[in-house]
Amino acid sequence: MAEMATKARAFQDFLDAKEIKAFVSETIENDPEQTTVFRSHVEVDGQQLPLLVLLDRSIFSMIRVQVSPKCKTEENELAVLKLANDLNLKYKPFKLYFDGEGSLILDICMITPDEKAEEIGDMVYGMFNVMITFLNENYRTMMKTIW
């Protein structure tokens, strides 16, 4: 079994202490950064959106939400990219983009040094609250633009 990075272990300890069972974790074998992926979902407007928390040895931690899978088309690409750009300019912690499969992705990158590892759970859950508010305010507009 691969060894978890300090932040990943601290996040797992946070989840265990709070008895949060919403995540399944996987530490990537033979990864020099000791990346652990915590998988869950977030409910927005009645939809279950896949959510990942990516923790490793780097100074960065990532929260990733798949807003809409494989939704990019020739007809909607420009409008969705314009909306994503407008939202990226307006909301500092979020970056929206199409991945290689044409899915609309929301990333949140946080600076999380190991010396602050004991705070990782509170930091991630604080960003969840901000992210959920953002998605609840913008999800319908994003979906109208996509469809």
Short mmCIF file of C-alpha atoms in Angstrom, two decimals:
data_model
loop_
_atom_site.label_atom_id
_atom_site.label_comp_id
_atom_site.label_asym_id
_atom_site.label_seq_id
_atom_site.Cartn_x
_atom_site.Cartn_y
_atom_site.Cartn_z
CA MET A 1 0.00 0.00 0.00
CA ALA A 2 1.33 3.44 -0.97
CA GLU A 3 2.20 5.89 1.76
CA MET A 4 0.03 9.01 2.15
CA ALA A 5 1.59 12.46 2.11
CA THR A 6 1.41 14.44 5.35
CA LYS A 7 -1.59 16.54 4.20
CA ALA A 8 -3.47 13.50 2.94
CA ARG A 9 -2.96 11.71 6.27
CA ALA A 10 -4.11 14.86 8.12
CA PHE A 11 -7.23 15.10 5.92
CA GLN A 12 -8.01 11.42 6.47
CA ASP A 13 -7.59 11.95 10.23
CA PHE A 14 -9.98 14.94 10.01
CA LEU A 15 -12.57 12.83 8.17
CA ASP A 16 -12.21 10.02 10.71
CA ALA A 17 -12.46 12.39 13.70
CA LYS A 18 -15.59 14.05 12.28
CA GLU A 19 -17.00 10.64 11.23
CA ILE A 20 -17.38 11.87 7.65
CA LYS A 21 -17.98 8.86 5.42
CA ALA A 22 -18.63 10.68 2.13
CA PHE A 23 -15.15 10.05 0.68
CA VAL A 24 -13.36 7.08 -0.81
CA SER A 25 -9.60 7.53 -0.91
CA GLU A 26 -6.90 6.08 -3.12
CA THR A 27 -3.19 6.76 -2.78
CA ILE A 28 -1.48 6.46 -6.15
CA GLU A 29 1.15 3.68 -6.23
CA ASN A 30 4.71 4.62 -7.21
CA ASP A 31 3.86 8.33 -7.34
CA PRO A 32 6.86 10.43 -6.24
CA GLU A 33 4.45 13.13 -5.00
CA GLN A 34 2.49 10.58 -2.89
CA THR A 35 -0.81 11.80 -4.36
CA THR A 36 -3.98 10.69 -2.62
CA VAL A 37 -7.31 11.17 -4.39
CA PHE A 38 -10.38 11.57 -2.17
CA ARG A 39 -13.52 10.94 -4.27
CA SER A 40 -17.03 12.08 -3.43
CA HIS A 41 -19.78 14.19 -4.97
CA VAL A 42 -21.56 17.46 -4.35
CA GLU A 43 -25.27 17.94 -4.92
CA VAL A 44 -26.21 21.03 -6.92
CA ASP A 45 -29.68 21.72 -8.25
CA GLY A 46 -30.64 18.07 -7.80
CA GLN A 47 -27.55 16.81 -9.66
CA GLN A 48 -24.73 14.72 -8.16
CA LEU A 49 -21.49 16.27 -9.44
CA PRO A 50 -18.29 14.20 -9.07
CA LEU A 51 -15.81 15.83 -6.69
CA LEU A 52 -12.14 15.10 -6.05
CA VAL A 53 -9.78 16.37 -3.39
CA LEU A 54 -6.18 15.86 -4.56
CA LEU A 55 -3.54 16.00 -1.85
CA ASP A 56 0.17 15.34 -2.27
CA ARG A 57 3.63 16.44 -1.09
CA SER A 58 3.60 19.70 -3.04
CA ILE A 59 2.63 23.02 -1.51
CA PHE A 60 -0.62 22.90 -3.49
CA SER A 61 -3.89 21.06 -2.91
CA MET A 62 -6.70 20.79 -5.44
CA ILE A 63 -10.47 20.47 -5.28
CA ARG A 64 -11.96 19.45 -8.63
CA VAL A 65 -15.61 19.21 -9.63
CA GLN A 66 -16.89 17.84 -12.93
CA VAL A 67 -19.65 20.35 -13.64
CA SER A 68 -20.85 18.66 -16.83
CA PRO A 69 -19.37 15.56 -18.50
CA LYS A 70 -18.42 15.58 -22.18
CA CYS A 71 -20.58 18.62 -22.86
CA LYS A 72 -18.42 20.58 -25.31
CA THR A 73 -19.87 20.83 -28.81
CA GLU A 74 -19.05 22.96 -31.83
CA GLU A 75 -22.27 24.87 -31.17
CA ASN A 76 -21.67 25.69 -27.50
CA GLU A 77 -17.87 25.86 -27.17
CA LEU A 78 -17.44 29.59 -27.71
CA ALA A 79 -20.37 30.58 -25.47
CA VAL A 80 -19.26 28.25 -22.65
CA LEU A 81 -15.66 29.45 -22.88
CA LYS A 82 -16.86 33.08 -22.74
CA LEU A 83 -19.00 32.31 -19.67
CA ALA A 84 -16.12 30.40 -18.05
CA ASN A 85 -13.77 33.31 -18.70
CA ASP A 86 -16.23 35.81 -17.24
CA LEU A 87 -16.69 33.65 -14.13
CA ASN A 88 -12.92 33.07 -13.83
CA LEU A 89 -12.38 36.83 -13.81
CA LYS A 90 -15.14 37.44 -11.27
CA TYR A 91 -14.44 34.62 -8.79
CA LYS A 92 -10.82 34.43 -7.64
CA PRO A 93 -10.62 30.90 -6.21
CA PHE A 94 -12.27 29.09 -9.14
CA LYS A 95 -11.06 28.17 -12.59
CA LEU A 96 -13.48 26.72 -15.12
CA TYR A 97 -12.25 25.00 -18.28
CA PHE A 98 -12.86 22.13 -20.68
CA ASP A 99 -10.70 19.08 -20.08
CA GLY A 100 -9.37 16.84 -22.85
CA GLU A 101 -12.67 14.93 -23.03
CA GLY A 102 -14.78 18.09 -23.38
CA SER A 103 -16.10 18.02 -19.80
CA LEU A 104 -16.60 21.33 -17.98
CA ILE A 105 -14.33 21.26 -14.92
CA LEU A 106 -14.16 23.55 -11.88
CA ASP A 107 -10.78 23.63 -10.12
CA ILE A 108 -9.87 25.24 -6.85
CA CYS A 109 -6.15 25.38 -6.08
CA MET A 110 -5.13 26.09 -2.49
CA ILE A 111 -1.70 26.72 -0.99
CA THR A 112 -1.36 24.19 1.81
CA PRO A 113 2.16 23.82 3.23
CA ASP A 114 2.90 20.74 5.33
CA GLU A 115 3.45 22.87 8.43
CA LYS A 116 -0.26 23.76 8.23
CA ALA A 117 -1.35 20.14 7.57
CA GLU A 118 -3.42 19.98 10.76
CA GLU A 119 -5.62 22.74 9.30
CA ILE A 120 -6.25 20.98 5.96
CA GLY A 121 -9.69 19.62 6.88
CA ASP A 122 -11.02 23.01 7.95
CA MET A 123 -9.45 24.65 4.89
CA VAL A 124 -10.96 22.15 2.45
CA TYR A 125 -14.39 22.27 4.07
CA GLY A 126 -14.26 26.07 4.13
CA MET A 127 -13.66 26.03 0.37
CA PHE A 128 -16.48 23.48 -0.05
CA ASN A 129 -18.87 26.05 1.44
CA VAL A 130 -17.65 28.77 -0.93
CA MET A 131 -17.76 26.35 -3.90
CA ILE A 132 -21.28 25.12 -3.13
CA THR A 133 -22.54 28.70 -2.87
CA PHE A 134 -20.86 29.52 -6.21
CA LEU A 135 -22.32 26.44 -7.92
CA ASN A 136 -25.81 27.07 -6.54
CA GLU A 137 -25.66 30.64 -7.86
CA ASN A 138 -24.20 29.78 -11.29
CA TYR A 139 -25.08 26.18 -12.18
CA ARG A 140 -28.32 26.92 -14.05
CA THR A 141 -26.65 29.63 -16.12
CA MET A 142 -23.83 27.25 -17.00
CA MET A 143 -26.29 24.51 -17.98
CA LYS A 144 -28.39 26.91 -20.11
CA THR A 145 -25.23 27.94 -21.91
CA ILE A 146 -24.18 24.32 -22.44
CA TRP A 147 -27.60 23.11 -23.68
#
